[in-house]
Amino acid sequence: MNILVFAESQHGAIKKSGLEAVTYAARTASQHQGTVTCLVAGVDENVASGLGAYGAHKVLKMESHPDALGLSDALSEAIAATQARLVVLAYDALGRHLAPRLSARLGAALISGASGLPEIQGDTLRVRKSVFSGKAFATLECSTPIKILAFSPNTLAPEKKEGTAEVVSFSPATRNSRIRVIKTEEKQGEVALPDAEIVVSAGRGLKGPENWGIVEDLAHALNAATACSRPVADIGWRPHHEHVGQTGLTVRPNLYIAIGISGAIQHLAGVNQSKVIVVINKDPEAPFFKAADYGIVGDAFEVVPRITEAVKKLKAGA
Amino acid sequence: MKILVCLSKVPDTTSKISFTDNNTRFNSQGVQYILNPSDEWYALVRAIELKEAKLAESVSAVMVGGAEDDALLRKAVAIGADTLYRINAQPMDAYSVARMLADFIKTQDFQLVLTGRETIDYNGGEVPALLAEMLGWELASPVNKLDIVEGKARMESELGALTQVLEADLPLVISAAKGMADQRIPNMWGIRNSRMAVIQVVEPQPVEPLVRFVNYELPPAKGQVKMIPADQPELLVDLLHNEAKVI
Ligand SMILES: Cc1cc2nc3c(=O)[nH]c(=O)nc-3n(C[C@H](O)[C@H](O)[C@H](O)COP(=O)(O)OP(=O)(O)OC[C@H]3O[C@@H](n4cnc5c(N)ncnc54)[C@H](O)[C@@H]3O)c2cc1C
Ligand SMILES: Cc1cc2nc3c(=O)[nH]c(=O)nc-3n(C[C@H](O)[C@H](O)[C@H](O)COP(=O)(O)OP(=O)(O)OC[C@H]3O[C@@H](n4cnc5c(N)ncnc54)[C@H](O)[C@@H]3O)c2cc1C
């Protein structure tokens, strides 16, 4: 079976979600004697061939870096060129544009947000995904000739081995979106929440935006992203994109630290797939403790700075 | 300019999730349904605000669903929508839902189609880009702020640390996310209107779903939480490093 995988790049390097995608495709291929071809844009020859270490056999390298519409065109052409039967990509912000467009264009079944590797038997592919905002898992099945599998970021860690991939230059016909970007603002030095391995999140218990320093300090020490509960974003203490939960972002980091968040069901729905949850709350009855792996009943303003110091010590020693 | 808002129904956020028929079906017994929050709070309310500001002629709402969903759909009129359509089919997957919506939209003259960013039940987030592709329209997603300036859509889109200001001609599909508007509680007048609202029922061409739900599972119960004394927070760092191995 031929697998085509898309690996997104940024500033000349493949993003972590892209390395995850290649690993995901390689692991799937190894069960089914498949070949893995990877489409990349905006990286040099070395970076492209380096994807061999993650399991790509061949890399289609585009010189230009088109927008989402153009990338969907490039992927359609690559699917035809490689006769791919399975397309693998990360279901992140860009994946949410690409995967459904390909599905509609090719009449190909799309399973989005997969949370494990697929089982493939004959023409049928089955995979699990999280539904009801983390309150359940569903197993989905499809059997169209071409299938699109968009896994949820942080489903598996990139696996680097030995090897280089053959790099072929690829120049598909791509359209440009007619949507004009008037202005782009990028906050420097921040870890993006959707891809973060560690998230430090805080709620109304912090009392006001001026107190977020202790949260940011801990996040810096851990190289983590910051997040918040919904009321905190609603009152404008923190930006909307930090709001996690059922009506905000769903995150699944390796470590989620909740500070001064009560743990309402709608908040838990967006974070309960985190591998390890730490709760710091001054109320021993806070419902969040029931969903936690580690808990501290205490005042955030006293506890958090001491944790930050201990993390710094650990990192300095390591 | 006419706006169409796509509304889906989802179990209330506090619903207990369980399954029947050997875990092959969602158990809807005792479940209270609501409009998907991002469809109602952001997409629908912003569309109504644009109409109130005379930047849109009318606001219609559409749902792919059965007659049992009519009461929920009427809530859109209570909040301020003008016209209601129900595409008469049970939603089976995102592809077939988008296909039925696209077929319907092609028979009408909407210039702006608003959806939510994703539903809180099946969490697909697929419908917006499926629709755009099926209609041959551009897609802006996710959109946190929306204005209409000289007949064009002016938008702000937040993606992690990146914020973009976008401008697009119509027609356009937009997926609405937090920040676009605030939830509105229907007033007495709206509720009275909604009781009399007529729902136009559209019979779709049948569409085969491409994805089947085989079965469901509940996540395993969480183990016991390990409590750390507040006067020894350093112990937490030690456990995260040596026991959980996450830092
Ligand atoms: C339809 C719907 C959708 C929703 N969606 C979401 C969502 O997506 N995400 C979300 O987060 N919420 C959501 N909510 C809101 C949710 O129900 C809760 O209201 C919200 O999560 C509470 O936020 P919080 O924990 O920050 O505040 P609170 O509930 O006020 O909790 C503050 C906590 O801080 C603790 N605290 C106070 N002082 C200190 C201190 N000095 N040190 C340590 N701890 C302290 C308190 O003990 C308390 O537990 C939704 C609600 C509804 C109805
Ligand atoms: C009783 C029941 C049983 C179901 N069983 C299955 C099943 O067996 N298999 C399966 O795949 N799915 C099933 N679904 C889910 C249903 O098919 C989904 O609504 C559909 O797949 C859309 O995908 P999504 O929820 O991921 O939408 P998303 O792509 O997350 O939705 C994004 C936006 O699209 C719009 N939208 C979504 N759905 C509708 C709609 N119905 N009408 C109008 N606008 C809409 C809304 O604006 C929404 O915010 C079932 C739903 C119900 C209610």
XYZ file of N, CA and C in Angstrom, chain A residues 69 91 93 96-97 100-101 103-105 107-112 124 126 128-144 176-187 190 194 198 222 230 233-234 240-241 243 246-250 254-255 265-266 274-278 289-298 303 306-307 310-311 314, chain B residues 11-15 17 19 26 37 41-42 95 99 117-118 120-126 129-130 132-134 136-142 144 152 154-155 158-169 172 178-179 183 210-220 222-234 236-237 239-241 243-244 246-247:
522
model
N -4.976 26.420 0.408
C -5.657 25.990 -0.823
C -4.640 25.389 -1.795
N -3.939 16.502 12.343
C -5.183 17.267 12.356
C -5.011 18.494 13.244
N -4.318 23.040 12.900
C -5.016 24.142 12.224
C -4.962 23.993 10.699
N -6.973 20.925 9.349
C -8.420 21.138 9.310
C -8.862 21.792 8.001
N -7.923 22.446 7.318
C -8.234 22.964 5.982
C -8.005 21.877 4.924
N -10.331 17.883 5.003
C -11.695 17.855 4.463
C -11.750 18.257 2.982
N -10.883 19.186 2.569
C -10.887 19.565 1.150
C -10.560 18.355 0.278
N -10.945 15.224 1.081
C -12.042 14.267 1.204
C -13.154 14.612 0.215
N -13.542 15.892 0.189
C -14.629 16.310 -0.695
C -14.213 16.187 -2.159
N -12.969 16.541 -2.461
C -12.509 16.546 -3.850
C -12.408 15.137 -4.409
N -13.764 12.276 -2.940
C -14.760 11.326 -2.444
C -14.111 10.313 -1.527
N -13.048 10.740 -0.859
C -12.286 9.840 0.008
C -12.777 9.995 1.443
N -12.956 8.871 2.131
C -13.386 8.940 3.534
C -12.303 9.615 4.355
N -12.729 10.461 5.271
C -11.804 11.126 6.178
C -12.118 10.712 7.610
N -11.104 10.225 8.314
C -11.262 10.044 9.752
C -10.324 11.043 10.408
N -10.912 11.981 11.142
C -10.117 13.073 11.707
C -9.961 12.885 13.205
N -10.582 -2.349 4.351
C -11.214 -1.647 5.464
C -10.188 -1.150 6.467
N -9.797 0.704 10.245
C -10.464 1.043 11.494
C -9.516 1.795 12.387
N -9.393 4.442 16.224
C -10.104 5.031 17.353
C -9.928 6.531 17.378
N -10.953 7.235 17.821
C -10.783 8.657 18.076
C -11.564 9.026 19.324
N -11.196 10.151 19.882
C -11.902 10.614 21.065
C -13.125 11.412 20.617
N -14.267 11.152 21.252
C -15.502 11.895 20.947
C -16.118 12.420 22.237
N -17.168 13.213 22.105
C -17.821 13.837 23.255
C -16.780 14.546 24.130
N -15.923 15.314 23.466
C -14.909 16.120 24.148
C -14.158 15.328 25.204
N -13.680 14.156 24.823
C -12.837 13.385 25.723
C -13.590 12.488 26.682
N -14.951 12.521 26.623
C -15.699 11.682 27.563
C -15.856 10.253 27.064
N -15.497 9.969 25.802
C -15.608 8.610 25.269
C -14.685 8.449 24.065
N -14.483 7.187 23.691
C -13.769 6.878 22.453
C -14.726 6.201 21.501
N -14.547 6.439 20.205
C -15.328 5.723 19.204
C -14.354 5.042 18.260
N -14.736 3.844 17.777
C -13.968 3.214 16.714
C -14.709 3.480 15.420
N -13.991 4.030 14.442
C -14.589 4.365 13.154
C -14.001 3.478 12.074
N -14.777 3.338 11.013
C -14.376 2.415 9.960
C -14.676 3.047 8.610
N -13.832 2.798 7.615
C -14.136 3.271 6.268
C -13.505 2.339 5.249
N -14.027 2.378 4.027
C -13.464 1.483 3.006
C -13.506 2.082 1.607
N -13.437 3.405 1.494
C -13.327 4.007 0.156
C -11.938 3.682 -0.406
N -3.818 30.070 -5.618
C -3.629 30.894 -4.430
C -4.989 31.241 -3.870
N -5.108 31.210 -2.561
C -6.342 31.653 -1.936
C -6.543 33.133 -2.244
N -7.794 33.534 -2.443
C -8.081 34.948 -2.695
C -8.307 35.715 -1.391
N -8.165 35.020 -0.287
C -8.263 35.717 0.999
C -6.934 36.436 1.250
N -7.040 37.730 1.535
C -5.823 38.521 1.690
C -5.433 38.620 3.171
N -4.151 38.397 3.422
C -3.652 38.557 4.788
C -3.188 40.000 4.920
N -3.890 40.783 5.740
C -3.588 42.215 5.863
C -2.458 42.417 6.860
N -2.465 41.574 7.891
C -1.487 41.768 8.957
C -1.277 40.445 9.691
N -0.045 40.162 10.051
C 0.246 38.966 10.849
C 1.038 39.384 12.064
N 0.602 38.926 13.207
C 1.334 39.226 14.434
C 1.722 37.924 15.073
N 3.009 37.761 15.356
C 3.429 36.535 16.018
C 4.073 36.882 17.334
N 3.551 36.308 18.396
C 4.169 36.546 19.693
C 5.399 35.672 19.776
N 6.937 32.201 22.613
C 5.898 31.462 23.313
C 5.760 30.079 22.696
N -1.452 24.304 21.052
C -1.915 23.030 20.491
C -0.820 21.962 20.409
N 3.951 20.273 27.484
C 3.608 20.626 28.865
C 2.758 21.894 28.833
N 9.579 25.315 32.559
C 9.263 23.986 32.025
C 9.244 23.965 30.500
N -12.263 29.094 30.994
C -13.104 29.969 30.171
C -13.408 31.334 30.801
N -10.706 33.867 30.215
C -10.642 34.439 28.866
C -11.835 35.370 28.642
N -12.993 35.014 29.200
C -14.193 35.837 29.012
C -14.032 37.229 29.626
N -8.193 34.867 24.145
C -9.140 33.784 23.869
C -8.477 32.481 23.466
N -7.358 32.584 22.744
C -6.787 31.330 22.238
C -6.190 30.477 23.345
N -8.007 29.692 26.018
C -9.154 29.042 26.661
C -9.224 27.557 26.277
N -14.384 22.348 26.845
C -15.339 21.841 25.867
C -15.681 22.879 24.796
N -15.702 24.155 25.173
C -16.012 25.192 24.191
C -14.765 25.956 23.786
N -13.615 25.471 24.174
C -12.357 26.082 23.755
C -11.513 25.038 23.066
N -10.231 25.081 23.344
C -9.316 24.143 22.719
C -9.275 22.843 23.520
N -9.155 21.720 22.825
C -8.887 20.449 23.491
C -7.385 20.214 23.429
N 1.634 15.870 27.612
C 2.137 14.855 28.537
C 1.888 15.282 29.976
N 1.905 16.594 30.201
C 1.720 17.106 31.564
C 0.833 18.345 31.527
N -16.981 20.281 34.787
C -17.042 19.224 33.775
C -16.658 19.750 32.389
N -17.046 20.991 32.081
C -16.731 21.540 30.753
C -15.241 21.824 30.606
N -4.942 14.418 28.862
C -3.537 14.675 29.182
C -2.982 13.440 29.868
N -1.694 13.146 29.647
C -1.155 11.910 30.218
C -1.042 12.026 31.737
N -0.540 13.154 32.221
C -0.427 13.356 33.669
C -1.053 14.703 34.020
N -1.900 14.716 35.054
C -2.550 15.963 35.474
C -2.150 16.297 36.906
N -1.706 17.538 37.104
C -1.373 18.040 38.438
C -2.366 19.139 38.782
N -9.531 17.486 41.705
C -8.669 16.471 42.322
C -9.074 15.060 41.899
N -10.373 14.869 41.583
C -10.832 13.530 41.177
C -10.257 13.124 39.821
N -9.840 14.108 39.033
C -9.313 13.802 37.702
C -7.793 13.891 37.681
N -7.185 14.119 38.874
C -5.748 14.406 38.909
C -4.914 13.171 39.198
N -3.641 13.219 38.795
C -2.675 12.199 39.178
C -1.919 12.641 40.422
N -1.601 13.950 40.480
C -0.920 14.517 41.636
C -1.678 15.756 42.071
N -1.768 15.964 43.375
C -2.499 17.131 43.852
C -1.788 17.806 45.004
N -1.932 19.127 45.072
C -1.460 19.878 46.235
C -2.598 20.774 46.701
N -2.992 20.605 47.965
C -3.982 21.513 48.537
C -3.202 22.661 49.159
N -3.253 23.828 48.535
C -2.487 24.941 49.066
C -2.732 26.212 48.286
N 2.778 28.158 46.762
C 3.247 26.870 46.247
C 3.951 27.011 44.900
N 7.637 28.139 44.543
C 8.583 27.128 45.045
C 8.749 25.994 44.047
N 7.683 25.629 43.353
C 7.790 24.596 42.315
C 8.702 25.097 41.200
N 12.244 24.781 42.174
C 12.687 23.379 42.163
C 12.910 22.896 40.726
N 12.068 23.364 39.798
C 12.245 22.972 38.391
C 13.555 23.548 37.866
N 16.401 21.559 39.125
C 16.471 20.267 38.434
C 17.113 20.440 37.065
N -25.499 16.993 22.765
C -25.927 16.805 24.152
C -25.432 17.969 25.014
N -26.238 18.396 25.951
C -25.869 19.432 26.909
C -24.516 19.096 27.538
N -23.713 20.134 27.830
C -22.332 19.888 28.289
C -22.246 19.062 29.570
N -23.322 19.053 30.377
C -23.239 18.289 31.623
C -23.821 16.874 31.468
N -24.236 16.495 30.255
C -24.859 15.176 30.055
C -23.924 14.053 30.448
N -22.510 10.690 29.539
C -22.368 10.008 28.253
C -22.386 8.502 28.487
N -23.722 4.455 26.440
C -24.021 3.834 25.153
C -24.919 2.621 25.349
N -25.138 5.702 20.819
C -25.184 6.686 21.892
C -26.530 6.572 22.594
N -22.591 25.027 21.139
C -22.275 26.374 21.633
C -21.626 27.310 20.606
N -23.581 30.688 20.065
C -23.022 31.871 20.743
C -22.266 32.764 19.774
N -21.527 32.164 18.851
C -20.642 32.981 18.009
C -21.244 33.206 16.619
N -19.221 14.078 6.038
C -19.260 14.188 4.579
C -20.696 14.306 4.075
N -22.491 17.494 2.317
C -23.032 17.345 0.959
C -24.476 17.844 0.904
N -16.851 26.182 14.839
C -15.518 25.629 14.586
C -15.537 24.098 14.648
N -16.217 23.572 15.630
C -16.423 22.130 15.681
C -17.562 21.852 16.651
N -19.362 19.791 19.847
C -18.814 19.253 21.090
C -19.164 17.780 21.265
N -19.882 17.157 20.298
C -20.128 15.718 20.439
C -19.174 14.894 19.572
N -19.238 15.060 18.252
C -18.360 14.250 17.408
C -17.031 14.936 17.118
N -16.902 16.208 17.512
C -15.614 16.908 17.488
C -14.856 16.787 16.171
N -15.597 16.826 15.052
C -14.919 16.622 13.779
C -14.223 17.876 13.273
N -14.926 18.980 13.293
C -14.370 20.193 12.694
C -14.144 20.046 11.203
N -14.885 19.134 10.579
C -14.667 18.863 9.159
C -15.629 19.629 8.266
N -14.597 23.033 6.032
C -13.751 22.903 4.836
C -14.392 21.980 3.792
N -15.164 20.989 4.235
C -15.902 20.154 3.274
C -16.856 21.030 2.470
N -16.802 24.320 1.981
C -16.105 25.268 1.105
C -15.690 24.567 -0.185
N -15.134 23.371 -0.047
C -14.674 22.637 -1.226
C -15.852 22.255 -2.122
N -16.927 21.782 -1.516
C -18.083 21.346 -2.302
C -18.739 22.523 -3.029
N -17.029 25.262 -3.869
C -16.034 25.999 -4.635
C -15.836 27.408 -4.085
N -16.070 27.577 -2.774
C -15.897 28.890 -2.138
C -14.602 28.888 -1.326
N -14.187 30.090 -0.926
C -13.050 30.209 -0.024
C -13.523 29.941 1.406
N -12.555 29.534 2.247
C -12.849 29.258 3.655
C -11.947 30.101 4.545
N -12.533 30.755 5.527
C -11.735 31.395 6.577
C -12.034 30.656 7.873
N -10.990 30.135 8.534
C -11.213 29.282 9.711
C -9.925 29.110 10.511
N -9.969 29.241 11.806
C -11.081 29.706 12.635
C -11.124 31.233 12.632
N -12.177 34.619 14.777
C -12.529 35.097 16.113
C -13.201 36.464 16.103
N -17.030 43.564 1.961
C -16.028 42.504 2.121
C -15.998 42.065 3.584
N -14.043 41.332 6.870
C -12.817 41.691 7.597
C -12.750 40.792 8.812
N -11.691 40.046 8.953
C -11.692 39.029 10.007
C -10.394 39.016 10.788
N -7.086 33.723 15.161
C -6.021 33.433 16.132
C -5.632 31.971 16.051
N -4.345 31.736 15.823
C -3.852 30.358 15.805
C -2.659 30.290 16.730
N -2.869 29.849 17.934
C -1.779 29.819 18.897
C -1.193 31.201 19.054
N 0.111 31.340 18.851
C 0.767 32.628 19.063
C 0.590 33.569 17.863
N -0.071 33.088 16.807
C -0.197 33.851 15.564
C -1.595 34.472 15.450
N -1.648 35.780 15.218
C -2.935 36.420 14.948
C -2.875 37.051 13.571
N -3.862 36.763 12.737
C -3.888 37.325 11.392
C -5.131 38.171 11.195
N -4.957 39.284 10.505
C -6.099 40.062 10.046
C -6.304 39.704 8.577
N -7.522 39.289 8.239
C -7.801 38.791 6.891
C -8.896 39.628 6.238
N -8.855 39.688 4.915
C -9.927 40.342 4.178
C -10.312 39.440 3.014
N -11.611 39.253 2.808
C -12.035 38.353 1.743
C -13.300 38.873 1.069
N -13.384 38.595 -0.230
C -14.611 38.881 -0.962
C -15.622 37.795 -0.653
N -18.370 33.358 0.878
C -17.337 32.881 1.782
C -17.948 31.953 2.827
N -14.362 31.433 19.360
C -14.518 32.334 20.497
C -14.098 33.770 20.193
N -14.862 34.714 20.707
C -14.508 36.118 20.556
C -15.396 36.834 19.556
N -22.866 35.126 23.969
C -24.131 34.404 24.073
C -25.275 35.393 24.341
N -19.508 8.119 4.290
C -18.248 7.450 3.948
C -17.613 6.799 5.174
N -18.054 7.225 6.350
C -17.455 6.718 7.590
C -18.548 6.108 8.454
N -18.272 4.943 9.026
C -19.223 4.290 9.931
C -18.666 4.276 11.355
N -19.535 4.471 12.316
C -19.147 4.328 13.718
C -19.351 2.871 14.092
N -18.296 2.174 14.464
C -18.396 0.745 14.773
C -18.860 0.554 16.212
N -18.156 1.144 17.162
C -18.592 1.071 18.557
C -17.926 2.147 19.396
N -18.351 2.203 20.642
C -17.868 3.236 21.565
C -17.311 2.584 22.824
N -16.431 3.312 23.499
C -15.912 2.870 24.797
C -15.816 4.082 25.708
N -15.980 3.843 27.001
C -15.728 4.917 27.958
C -14.268 4.815 28.376
N -13.623 5.938 28.655
C -12.213 5.868 29.056
C -12.077 5.155 30.390
N -10.946 4.504 30.639
C -10.753 3.810 31.908
C -10.787 4.810 33.061
N -9.884 6.885 36.276
C -8.610 7.429 36.732
C -8.210 6.755 38.046
N -6.926 6.462 38.217
C -6.456 5.895 39.477
C -6.516 6.924 40.599
N -6.070 6.531 41.776
C -6.101 7.417 42.935
C -5.136 8.596 42.746
N -5.561 9.777 43.184
C -4.658 10.930 43.110
C -3.652 10.860 44.259
N -2.410 11.192 43.942
C -1.365 11.187 44.968
C -1.255 12.605 45.525
N -1.498 12.777 46.824
C -1.463 14.120 47.391
C -0.079 14.445 47.938
N 0.324 15.687 47.707
C 1.642 16.137 48.140
C 1.437 17.261 49.148
N 2.101 17.195 50.302
C 1.881 18.239 51.311
C 2.282 19.614 50.788
N 1.479 20.632 51.145
C 1.686 21.976 50.608
C 3.024 22.569 51.033
N 3.572 22.071 52.155
C 4.846 22.646 52.585
C 6.043 21.944 51.943
N 5.768 20.969 51.044
C 6.887 20.327 50.338
C 6.643 20.275 48.829
N 6.361 21.409 48.202
C 6.045 21.365 46.772
C 7.209 20.829 45.928
N 8.448 20.875 46.501
C 9.608 20.358 45.757
C 9.450 18.866 45.465
N 6.852 17.401 44.460
C 6.114 17.242 43.209
C 7.076 17.165 42.025
N 8.048 18.070 42.018
C 9.000 18.119 40.905
C 9.776 16.807 40.849
N 8.710 13.857 41.873
C 7.828 12.785 41.380
C 7.592 12.909 39.873
N 7.444 14.139 39.390
C 7.207 14.322 37.957
C 8.433 13.895 37.155
N 9.611 14.089 37.771
C 10.845 13.738 37.078
C 11.133 12.237 37.166
N 9.186 9.614 38.808
C 8.117 8.619 38.781
C 7.309 8.718 37.483
N 6.745 9.903 37.225
C 5.912 10.059 36.019
C 6.774 10.251 34.773
N 7.760 12.920 33.200
C 7.239 13.861 32.204
C 8.024 15.173 32.161
N 8.950 15.357 33.129
C 9.810 16.547 33.016
C 11.267 16.135 33.189
